[in-house]
XYZ file of N, CA and C in Angstrom:
126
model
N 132.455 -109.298 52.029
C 132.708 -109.122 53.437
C 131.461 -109.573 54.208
N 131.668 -110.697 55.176
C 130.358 -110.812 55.874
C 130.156 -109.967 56.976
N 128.487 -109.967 57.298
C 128.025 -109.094 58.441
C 127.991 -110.138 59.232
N 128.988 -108.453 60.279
C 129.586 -109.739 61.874
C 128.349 -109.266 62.771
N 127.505 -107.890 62.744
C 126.523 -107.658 63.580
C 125.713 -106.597 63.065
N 124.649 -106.124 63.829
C 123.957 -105.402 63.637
C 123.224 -104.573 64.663
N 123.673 -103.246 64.459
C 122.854 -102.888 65.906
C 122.137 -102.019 66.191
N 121.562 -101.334 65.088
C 120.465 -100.490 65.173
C 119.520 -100.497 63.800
N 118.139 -100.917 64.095
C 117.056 -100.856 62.971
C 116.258 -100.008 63.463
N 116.035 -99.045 62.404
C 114.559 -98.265 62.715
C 113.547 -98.683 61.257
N 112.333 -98.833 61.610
C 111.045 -99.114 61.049
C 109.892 -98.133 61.088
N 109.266 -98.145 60.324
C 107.841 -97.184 60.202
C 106.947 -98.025 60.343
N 106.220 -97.504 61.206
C 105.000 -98.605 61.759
C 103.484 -97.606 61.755
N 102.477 -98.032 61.389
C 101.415 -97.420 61.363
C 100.702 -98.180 63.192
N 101.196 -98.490 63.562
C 100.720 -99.139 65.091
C 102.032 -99.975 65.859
N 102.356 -98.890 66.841
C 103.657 -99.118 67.412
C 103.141 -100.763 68.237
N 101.582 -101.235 68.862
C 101.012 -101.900 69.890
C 100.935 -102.923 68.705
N 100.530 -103.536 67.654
C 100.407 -104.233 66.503
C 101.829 -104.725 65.914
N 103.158 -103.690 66.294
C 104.608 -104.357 65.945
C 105.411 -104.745 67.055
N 104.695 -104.200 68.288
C 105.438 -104.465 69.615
C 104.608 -106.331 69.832
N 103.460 -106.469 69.040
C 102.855 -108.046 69.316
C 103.476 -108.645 68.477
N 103.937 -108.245 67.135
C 104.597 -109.430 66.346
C 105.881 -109.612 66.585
N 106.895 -108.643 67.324
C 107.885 -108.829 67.579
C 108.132 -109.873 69.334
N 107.105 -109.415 69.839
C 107.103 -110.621 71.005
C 106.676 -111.552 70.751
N 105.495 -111.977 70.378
C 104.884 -113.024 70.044
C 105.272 -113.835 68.827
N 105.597 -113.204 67.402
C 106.454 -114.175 66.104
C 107.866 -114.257 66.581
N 108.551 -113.328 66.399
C 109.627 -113.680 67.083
C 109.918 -113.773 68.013
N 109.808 -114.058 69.104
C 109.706 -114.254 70.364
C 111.156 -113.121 71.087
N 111.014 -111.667 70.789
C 111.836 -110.732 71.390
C 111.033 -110.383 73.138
N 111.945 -109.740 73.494
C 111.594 -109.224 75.010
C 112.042 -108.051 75.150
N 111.158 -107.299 75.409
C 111.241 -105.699 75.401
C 111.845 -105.428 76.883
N 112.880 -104.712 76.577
C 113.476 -103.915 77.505
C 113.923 -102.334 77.741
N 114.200 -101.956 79.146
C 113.832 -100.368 78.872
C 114.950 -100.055 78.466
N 114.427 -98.611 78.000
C 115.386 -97.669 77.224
C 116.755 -97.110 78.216
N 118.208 -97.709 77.845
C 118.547 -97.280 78.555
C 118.777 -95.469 79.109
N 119.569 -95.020 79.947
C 119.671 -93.748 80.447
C 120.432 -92.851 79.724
N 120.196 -91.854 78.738
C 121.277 -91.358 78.233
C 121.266 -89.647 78.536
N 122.130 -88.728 78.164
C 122.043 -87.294 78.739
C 121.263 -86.850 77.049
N 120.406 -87.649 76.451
C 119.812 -86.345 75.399
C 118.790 -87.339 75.061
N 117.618 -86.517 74.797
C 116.074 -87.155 74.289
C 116.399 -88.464 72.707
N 115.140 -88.840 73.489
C 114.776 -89.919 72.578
C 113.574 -90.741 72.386
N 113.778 -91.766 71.160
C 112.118 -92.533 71.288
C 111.858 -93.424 72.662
């Protein structure tokens, strides 16, 4: 069966500022805000 998507990864990072640069800068992602929801989160 192929994967049609994917939509949530969580990672362990010893430096959230060190994976937030390789994910903009190697892969060229763009951080956007968290949307609004009624219960806590990261």
């Amino acid at each position: 069966m192929p994967i049609l998507s994917l939509n949530h990864v969580s990672f362990v990072s010893k430096s959230v500022e060190k994976s937030v640069m390789f994910y903009e800068q190697v892969l060229g992602f763009v951080m956007i805000k968290r949307p609004s929801f009624n219960f806590e989160g990261a």
